mmCIF file of C-alpha atoms in Angstrom:
data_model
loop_
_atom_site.group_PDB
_atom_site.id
_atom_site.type_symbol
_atom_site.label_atom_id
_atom_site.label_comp_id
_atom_site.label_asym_id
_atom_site.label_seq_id
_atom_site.Cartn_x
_atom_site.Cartn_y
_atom_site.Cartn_z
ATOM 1 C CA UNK W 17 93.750 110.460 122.807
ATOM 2 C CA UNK W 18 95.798 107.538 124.708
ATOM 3 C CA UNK W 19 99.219 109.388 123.711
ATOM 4 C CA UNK W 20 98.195 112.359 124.452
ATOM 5 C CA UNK W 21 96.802 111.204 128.090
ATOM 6 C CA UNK W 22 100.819 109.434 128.248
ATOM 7 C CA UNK W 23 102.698 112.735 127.463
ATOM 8 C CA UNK W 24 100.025 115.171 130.189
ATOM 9 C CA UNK W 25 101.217 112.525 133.006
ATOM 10 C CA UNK W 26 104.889 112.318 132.400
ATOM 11 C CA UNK W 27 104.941 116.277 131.656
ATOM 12 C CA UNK W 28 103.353 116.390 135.317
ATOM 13 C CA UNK W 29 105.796 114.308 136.793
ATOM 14 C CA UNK W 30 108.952 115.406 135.513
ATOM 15 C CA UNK W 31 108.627 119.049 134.149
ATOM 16 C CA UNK W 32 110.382 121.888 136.560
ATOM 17 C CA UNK W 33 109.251 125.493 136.466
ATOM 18 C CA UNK W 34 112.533 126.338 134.740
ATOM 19 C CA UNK W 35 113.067 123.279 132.459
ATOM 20 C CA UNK W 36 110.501 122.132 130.008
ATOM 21 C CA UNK W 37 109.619 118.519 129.614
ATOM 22 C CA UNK W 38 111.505 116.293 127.625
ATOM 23 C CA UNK W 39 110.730 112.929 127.264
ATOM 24 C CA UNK W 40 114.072 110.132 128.114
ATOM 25 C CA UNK W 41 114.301 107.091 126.892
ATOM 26 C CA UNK W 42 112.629 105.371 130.127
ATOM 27 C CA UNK W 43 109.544 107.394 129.373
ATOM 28 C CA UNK W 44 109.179 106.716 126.236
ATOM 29 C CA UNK W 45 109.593 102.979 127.183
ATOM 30 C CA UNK W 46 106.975 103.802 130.081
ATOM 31 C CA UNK W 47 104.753 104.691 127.345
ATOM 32 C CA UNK W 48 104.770 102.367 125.232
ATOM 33 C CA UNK W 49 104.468 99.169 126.999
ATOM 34 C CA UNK W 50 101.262 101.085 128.879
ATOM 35 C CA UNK W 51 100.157 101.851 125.198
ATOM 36 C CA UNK W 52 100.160 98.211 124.334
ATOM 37 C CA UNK W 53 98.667 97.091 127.525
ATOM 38 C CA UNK W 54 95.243 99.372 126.976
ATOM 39 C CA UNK W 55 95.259 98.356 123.287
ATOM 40 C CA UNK W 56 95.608 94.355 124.619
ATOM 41 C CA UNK W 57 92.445 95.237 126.818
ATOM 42 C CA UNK W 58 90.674 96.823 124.112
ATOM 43 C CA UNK W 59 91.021 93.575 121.775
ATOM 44 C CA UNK W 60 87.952 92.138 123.817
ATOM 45 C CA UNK W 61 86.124 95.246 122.246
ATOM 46 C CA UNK W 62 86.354 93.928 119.316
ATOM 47 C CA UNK W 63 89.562 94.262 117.455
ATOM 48 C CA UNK W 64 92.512 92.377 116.623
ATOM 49 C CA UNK W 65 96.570 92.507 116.194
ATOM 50 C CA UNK W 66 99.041 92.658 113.600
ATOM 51 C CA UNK W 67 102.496 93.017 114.826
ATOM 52 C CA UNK W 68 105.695 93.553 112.630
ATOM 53 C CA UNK W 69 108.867 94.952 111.938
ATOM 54 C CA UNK W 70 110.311 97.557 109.603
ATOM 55 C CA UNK W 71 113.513 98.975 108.376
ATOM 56 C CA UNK W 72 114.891 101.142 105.014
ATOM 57 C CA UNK W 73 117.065 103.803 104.139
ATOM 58 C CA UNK W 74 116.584 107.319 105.071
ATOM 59 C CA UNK W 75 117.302 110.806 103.496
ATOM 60 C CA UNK W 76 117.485 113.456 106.537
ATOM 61 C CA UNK W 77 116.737 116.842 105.296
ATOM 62 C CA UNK W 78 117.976 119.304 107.511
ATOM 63 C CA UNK W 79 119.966 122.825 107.612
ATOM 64 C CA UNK W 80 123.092 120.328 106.694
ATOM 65 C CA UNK W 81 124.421 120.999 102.864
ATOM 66 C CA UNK W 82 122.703 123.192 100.470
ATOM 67 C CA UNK W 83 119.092 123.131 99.932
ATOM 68 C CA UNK W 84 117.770 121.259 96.645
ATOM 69 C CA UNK W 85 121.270 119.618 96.012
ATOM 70 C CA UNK W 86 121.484 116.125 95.102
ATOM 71 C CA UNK W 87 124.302 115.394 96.775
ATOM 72 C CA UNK W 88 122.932 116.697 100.242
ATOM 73 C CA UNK W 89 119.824 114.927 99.581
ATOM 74 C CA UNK W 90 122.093 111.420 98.704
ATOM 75 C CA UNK W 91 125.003 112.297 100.840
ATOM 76 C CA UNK W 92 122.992 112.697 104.051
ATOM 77 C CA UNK W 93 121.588 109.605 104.231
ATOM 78 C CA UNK W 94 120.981 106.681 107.181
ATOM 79 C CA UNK W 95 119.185 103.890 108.357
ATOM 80 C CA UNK W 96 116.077 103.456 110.339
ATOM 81 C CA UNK W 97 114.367 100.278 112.104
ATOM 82 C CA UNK W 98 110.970 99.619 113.959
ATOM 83 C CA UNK W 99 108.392 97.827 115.611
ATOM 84 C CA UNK W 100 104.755 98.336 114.177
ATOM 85 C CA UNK W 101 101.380 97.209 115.664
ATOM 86 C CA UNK W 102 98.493 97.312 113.918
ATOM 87 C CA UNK W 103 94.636 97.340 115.432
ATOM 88 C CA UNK W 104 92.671 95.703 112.859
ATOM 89 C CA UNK W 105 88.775 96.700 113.064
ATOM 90 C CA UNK W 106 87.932 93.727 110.463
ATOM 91 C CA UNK W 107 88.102 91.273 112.642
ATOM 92 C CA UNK W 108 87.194 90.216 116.476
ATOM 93 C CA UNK W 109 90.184 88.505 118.560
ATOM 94 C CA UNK W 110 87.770 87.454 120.750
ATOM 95 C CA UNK W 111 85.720 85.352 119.040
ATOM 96 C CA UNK W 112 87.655 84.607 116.079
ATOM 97 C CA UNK W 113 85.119 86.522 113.426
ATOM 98 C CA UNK W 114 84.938 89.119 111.099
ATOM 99 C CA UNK W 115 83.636 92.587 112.899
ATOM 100 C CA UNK W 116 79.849 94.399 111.557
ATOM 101 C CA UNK W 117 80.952 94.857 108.145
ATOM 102 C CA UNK W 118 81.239 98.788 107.932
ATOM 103 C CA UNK W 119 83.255 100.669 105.966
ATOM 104 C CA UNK W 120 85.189 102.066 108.341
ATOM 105 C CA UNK W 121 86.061 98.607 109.945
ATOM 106 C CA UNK W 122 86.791 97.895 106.237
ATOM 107 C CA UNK W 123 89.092 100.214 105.243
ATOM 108 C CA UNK W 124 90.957 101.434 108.052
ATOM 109 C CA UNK W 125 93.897 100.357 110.505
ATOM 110 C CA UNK W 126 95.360 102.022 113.129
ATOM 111 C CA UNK W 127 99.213 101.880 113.243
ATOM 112 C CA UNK W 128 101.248 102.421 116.562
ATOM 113 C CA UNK W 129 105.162 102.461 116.224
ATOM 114 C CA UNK W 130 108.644 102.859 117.908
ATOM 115 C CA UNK W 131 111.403 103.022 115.934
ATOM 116 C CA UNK W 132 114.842 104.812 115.646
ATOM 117 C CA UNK W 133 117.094 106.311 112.688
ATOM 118 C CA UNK W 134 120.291 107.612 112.694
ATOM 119 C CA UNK W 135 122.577 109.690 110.073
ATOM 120 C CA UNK W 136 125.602 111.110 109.800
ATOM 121 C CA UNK W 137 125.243 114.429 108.137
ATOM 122 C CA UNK W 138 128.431 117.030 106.593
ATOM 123 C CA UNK W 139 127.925 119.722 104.006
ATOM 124 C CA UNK W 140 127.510 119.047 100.268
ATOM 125 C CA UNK W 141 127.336 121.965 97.467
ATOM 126 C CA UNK W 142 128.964 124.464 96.042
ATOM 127 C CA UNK W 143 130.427 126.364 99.327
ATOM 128 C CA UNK W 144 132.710 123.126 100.139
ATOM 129 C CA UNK W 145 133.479 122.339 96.254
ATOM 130 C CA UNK W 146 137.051 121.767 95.836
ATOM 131 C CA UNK W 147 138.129 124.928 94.292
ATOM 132 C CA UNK W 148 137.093 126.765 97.679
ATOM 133 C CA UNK W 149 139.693 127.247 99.886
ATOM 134 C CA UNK W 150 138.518 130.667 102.209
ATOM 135 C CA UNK W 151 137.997 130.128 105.516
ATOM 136 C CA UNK W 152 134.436 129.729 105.297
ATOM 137 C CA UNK W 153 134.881 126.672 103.139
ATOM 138 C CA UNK W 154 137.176 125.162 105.543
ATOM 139 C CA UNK W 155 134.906 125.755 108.362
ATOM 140 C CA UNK W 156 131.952 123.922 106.468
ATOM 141 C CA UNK W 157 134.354 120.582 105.400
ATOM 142 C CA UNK W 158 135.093 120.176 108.831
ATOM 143 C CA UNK W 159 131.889 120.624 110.371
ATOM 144 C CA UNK W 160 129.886 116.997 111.121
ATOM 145 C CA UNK W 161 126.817 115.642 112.797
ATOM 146 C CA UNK W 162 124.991 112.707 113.853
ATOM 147 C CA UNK W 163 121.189 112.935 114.109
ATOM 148 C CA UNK W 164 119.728 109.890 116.149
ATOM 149 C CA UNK W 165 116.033 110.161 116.881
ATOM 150 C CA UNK W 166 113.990 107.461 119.159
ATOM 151 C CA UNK W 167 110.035 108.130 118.033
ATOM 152 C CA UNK W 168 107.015 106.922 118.888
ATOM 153 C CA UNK W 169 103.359 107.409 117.425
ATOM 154 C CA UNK W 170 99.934 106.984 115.832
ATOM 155 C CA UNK W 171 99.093 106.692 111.940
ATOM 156 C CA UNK W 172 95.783 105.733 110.673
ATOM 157 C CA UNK W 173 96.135 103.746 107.846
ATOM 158 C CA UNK W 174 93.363 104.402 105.260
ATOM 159 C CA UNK W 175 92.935 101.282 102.363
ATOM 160 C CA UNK W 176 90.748 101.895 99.555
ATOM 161 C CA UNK W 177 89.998 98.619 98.695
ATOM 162 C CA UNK W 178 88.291 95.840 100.782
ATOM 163 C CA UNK W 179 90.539 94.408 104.189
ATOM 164 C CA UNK W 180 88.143 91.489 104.693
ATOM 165 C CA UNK W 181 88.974 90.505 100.663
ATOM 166 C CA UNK W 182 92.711 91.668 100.827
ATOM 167 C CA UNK W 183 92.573 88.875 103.917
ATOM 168 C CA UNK W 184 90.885 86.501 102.102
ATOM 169 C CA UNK W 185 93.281 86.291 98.737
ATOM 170 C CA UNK W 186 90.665 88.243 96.626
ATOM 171 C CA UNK W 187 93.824 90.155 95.427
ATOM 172 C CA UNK W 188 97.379 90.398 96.395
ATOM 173 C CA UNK W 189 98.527 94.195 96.976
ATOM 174 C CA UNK W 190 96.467 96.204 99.081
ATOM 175 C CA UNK W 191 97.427 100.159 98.805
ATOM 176 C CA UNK W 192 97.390 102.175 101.721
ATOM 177 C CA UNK W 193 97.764 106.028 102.506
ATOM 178 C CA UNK W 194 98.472 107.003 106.451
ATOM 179 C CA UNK W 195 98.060 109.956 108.619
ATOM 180 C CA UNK W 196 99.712 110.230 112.145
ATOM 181 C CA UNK W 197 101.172 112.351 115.013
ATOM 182 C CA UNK W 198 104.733 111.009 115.815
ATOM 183 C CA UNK W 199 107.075 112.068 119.321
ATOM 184 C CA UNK W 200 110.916 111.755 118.668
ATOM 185 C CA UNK W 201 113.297 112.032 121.482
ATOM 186 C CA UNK W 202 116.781 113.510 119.602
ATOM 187 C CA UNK W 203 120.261 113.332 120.650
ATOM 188 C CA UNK W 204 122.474 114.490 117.724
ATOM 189 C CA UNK W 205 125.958 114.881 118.049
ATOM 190 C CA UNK W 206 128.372 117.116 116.493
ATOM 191 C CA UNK W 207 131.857 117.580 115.825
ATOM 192 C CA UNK W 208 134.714 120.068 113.728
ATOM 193 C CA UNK W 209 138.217 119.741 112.455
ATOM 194 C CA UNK W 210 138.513 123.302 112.667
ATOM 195 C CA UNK W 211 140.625 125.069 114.835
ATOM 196 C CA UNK W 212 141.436 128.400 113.695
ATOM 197 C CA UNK W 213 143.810 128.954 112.238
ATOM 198 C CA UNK W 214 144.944 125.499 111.946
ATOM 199 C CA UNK W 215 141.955 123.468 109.721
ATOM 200 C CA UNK W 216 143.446 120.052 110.522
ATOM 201 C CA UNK W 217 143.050 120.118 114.773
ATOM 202 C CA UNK W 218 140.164 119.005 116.757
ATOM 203 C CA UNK W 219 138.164 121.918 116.927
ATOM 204 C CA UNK W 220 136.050 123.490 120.344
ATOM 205 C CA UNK W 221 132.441 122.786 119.092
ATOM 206 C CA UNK W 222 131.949 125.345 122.024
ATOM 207 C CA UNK W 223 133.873 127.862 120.238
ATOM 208 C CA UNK W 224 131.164 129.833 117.641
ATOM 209 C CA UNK W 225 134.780 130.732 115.962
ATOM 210 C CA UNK W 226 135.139 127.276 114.466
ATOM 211 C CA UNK W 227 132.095 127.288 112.375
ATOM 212 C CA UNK W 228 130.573 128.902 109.546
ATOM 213 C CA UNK W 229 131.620 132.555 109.997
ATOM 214 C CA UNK W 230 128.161 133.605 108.606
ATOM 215 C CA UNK W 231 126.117 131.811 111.152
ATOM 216 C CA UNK W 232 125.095 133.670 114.385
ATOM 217 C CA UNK W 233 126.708 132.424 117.635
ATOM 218 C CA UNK W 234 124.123 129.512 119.259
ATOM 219 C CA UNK W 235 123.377 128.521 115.649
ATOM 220 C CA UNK W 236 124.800 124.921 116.744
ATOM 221 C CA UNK W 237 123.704 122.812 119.902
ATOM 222 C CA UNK W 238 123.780 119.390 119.942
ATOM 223 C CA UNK W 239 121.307 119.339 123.120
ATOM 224 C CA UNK W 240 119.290 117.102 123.139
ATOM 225 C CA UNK W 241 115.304 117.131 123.304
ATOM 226 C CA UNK W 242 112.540 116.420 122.126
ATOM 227 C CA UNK W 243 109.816 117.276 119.023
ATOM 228 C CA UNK W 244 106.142 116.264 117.713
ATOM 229 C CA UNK W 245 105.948 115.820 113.951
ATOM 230 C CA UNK W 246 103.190 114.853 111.653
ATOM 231 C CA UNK W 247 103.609 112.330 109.312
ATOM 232 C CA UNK W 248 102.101 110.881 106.054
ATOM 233 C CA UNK W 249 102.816 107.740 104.151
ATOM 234 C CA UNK W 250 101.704 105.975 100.598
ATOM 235 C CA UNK W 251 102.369 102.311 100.430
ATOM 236 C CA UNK W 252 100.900 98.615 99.878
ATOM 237 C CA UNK W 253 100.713 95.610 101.315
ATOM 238 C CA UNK W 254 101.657 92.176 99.644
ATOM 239 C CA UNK W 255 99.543 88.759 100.688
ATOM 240 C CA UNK W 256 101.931 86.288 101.503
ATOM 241 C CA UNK W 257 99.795 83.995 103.200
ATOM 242 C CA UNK W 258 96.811 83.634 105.657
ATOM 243 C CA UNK W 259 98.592 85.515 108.931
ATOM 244 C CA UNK W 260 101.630 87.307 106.610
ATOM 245 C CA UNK W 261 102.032 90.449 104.785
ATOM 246 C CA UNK W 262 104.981 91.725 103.335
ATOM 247 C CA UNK W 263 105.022 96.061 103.141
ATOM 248 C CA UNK W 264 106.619 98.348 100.958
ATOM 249 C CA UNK W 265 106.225 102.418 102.367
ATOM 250 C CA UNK W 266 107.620 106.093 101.802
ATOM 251 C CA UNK W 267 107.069 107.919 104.387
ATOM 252 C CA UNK W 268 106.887 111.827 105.287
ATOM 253 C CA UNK W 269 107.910 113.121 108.258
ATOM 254 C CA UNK W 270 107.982 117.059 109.500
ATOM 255 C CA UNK W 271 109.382 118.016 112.546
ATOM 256 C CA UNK W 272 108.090 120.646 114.804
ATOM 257 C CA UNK W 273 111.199 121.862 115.175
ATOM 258 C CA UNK W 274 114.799 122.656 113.710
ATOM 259 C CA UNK W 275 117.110 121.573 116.295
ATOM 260 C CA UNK W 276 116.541 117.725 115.217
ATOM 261 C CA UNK W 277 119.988 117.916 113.803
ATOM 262 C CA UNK W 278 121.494 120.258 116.125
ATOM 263 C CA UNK W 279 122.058 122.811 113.645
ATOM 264 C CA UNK W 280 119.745 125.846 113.319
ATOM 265 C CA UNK W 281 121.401 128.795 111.579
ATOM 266 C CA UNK W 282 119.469 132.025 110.799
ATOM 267 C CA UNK W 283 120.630 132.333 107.011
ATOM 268 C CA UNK W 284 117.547 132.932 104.038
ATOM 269 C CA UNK W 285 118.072 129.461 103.179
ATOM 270 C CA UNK W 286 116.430 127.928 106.292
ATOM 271 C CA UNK W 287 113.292 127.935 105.606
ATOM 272 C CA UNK W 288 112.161 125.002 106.763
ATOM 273 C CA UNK W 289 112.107 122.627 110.152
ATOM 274 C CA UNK W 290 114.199 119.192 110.321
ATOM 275 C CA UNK W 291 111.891 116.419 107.771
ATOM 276 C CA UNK W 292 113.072 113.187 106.627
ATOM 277 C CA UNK W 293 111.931 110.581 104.160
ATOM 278 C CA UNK W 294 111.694 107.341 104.859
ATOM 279 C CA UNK W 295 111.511 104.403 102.507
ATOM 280 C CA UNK W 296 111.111 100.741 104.851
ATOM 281 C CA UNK W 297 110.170 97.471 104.341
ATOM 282 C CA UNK W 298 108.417 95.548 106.779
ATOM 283 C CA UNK W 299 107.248 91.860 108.157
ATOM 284 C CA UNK W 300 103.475 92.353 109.319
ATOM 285 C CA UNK W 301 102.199 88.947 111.000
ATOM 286 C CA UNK W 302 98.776 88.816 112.083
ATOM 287 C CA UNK W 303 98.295 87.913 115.764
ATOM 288 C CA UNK W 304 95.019 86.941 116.062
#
């Protein structure tokens, strides 16, 4: 409910009627540190805070390569970093004790994040395979992009075993699954060394002429803008000591839309929006 309170207010102030709203970096920023401010407040309700920080590979799966190819899925790969904070409902910053012992307070967490990935992304398959040489080929091998996403969002994090004994060293790994609504800010990039008919120039990436011949003309734009996306997780936690956890998590993520990458061609193998996973490791310490 918070976020979506954020994103109505800056959509107010900064949409035009013939622009939609996109959120910068300075809103996101905006939001944020007004997120963490009401969820300070709220510790006196009877919460408290885990704070960390998180970072792992990343395979961006996007309209970039061909579709169920291991060497897309490999080749297009990057590197992603964050800042996680954690409201724990197990126990009370304010007085230093454990919360009423329900099981929600017992088994759930909710996460808040920023973080930011980038990849480089080319074409991998059999259309750019060395014995090609048409035109088409060329166009592909030259073609390159950069996908660099700033997102920010919610997960609830659902444990099925005990917090308050995962806390107090009744066991050592304590499995989670999450569920969340993410907002990413995207600026991708892109770039050819096509120019027709010489393959080895700096190519117009304004010029529909330098890529794929098969793709409609618009099918590139490296605008950039902004998408929700829903994302899921499965991971555990590791007890290091009284205030430290160490965290091990794949995550899901499904973006709202296909211009993440700045690539959305019409062909029959686009059938799905820009998605990523995500496999980080993270510091948690607990604040309170």
């Amino acid at each position: 409910m918070f976020l979506e309170r954020v994103f109505i207010y800056l959509s107010l102030n900064n949409a035009s009627e013939n622009e939609p709203f996109m959120l910068n970096l300075k809103h996101l920023v905006f939001a944020l540190c007004l997120f963490v401010t009401m969820q300070t407040a709220s510790a006196q309700l009877g919460f408290s805070h885990e704070i960390g920080v998180i970072a792992g590979p990343i395979q961006f799966r996007s309209d970039f390569g061909q579709r169920s190819d291991s060497n897309t899925n490999f080749g297009n790969s990057g590197f992603g970093i964050g800042i996680v904070h954690y409201l724990n409902f197990s126990y009370r910053a304010d007085c230093n004790c454990y919360t009423t012992d329900t099981y929600f307070n017992d088994h759930f967490k909710l996460r808040n994040e920023l973080s930011y990935n980038k990849t480089n992304l080319e074409h991998f398959g059999d259309f750019v395979s060395d014995d090609k040489t048409s035109v088409s080929a060329n166009q592909l091998r030259a073609h390159k992009g950069v996908s660099k996403n700033l997102d920010i969002g919610t997960q609830l994090e659902f444990y099925p075993l005990s917090i308050r004994s995962f806390q107090a060293f009744s066991y050592k790994f304590a499995p989670f699954v999450s569920l969340g609504i993410h907002y990413t800010s995207f600026t991708p990039e892109v770039s050819t060394t096509f120019a027709n008919p010489n393959p080895n120039a700096i190519g117009d990436v304004n010029d529909p002429s330098n890529f794929y011949s098969f793709w409609e003309p618009g099918s590139v734009d490296a605008s950039s803008g902004g998408a929700f996306s829903t994302v899921t997780s499965v991971g555990v936690r590791y007890k290091l000591s009284k205030l430290s956890d160490l965290m091990l998590d794949l995550r899901f993520q499904y973006y709202f839309s296909d211009w993440v990458d700045g690539l959305n061609h019409q062909l029959e193998s686009n059938k799905n929006n820009d998605w990523l996973l995500w496999l980080n490791v993270g510091y948690i310490y607990y604040l309170n």
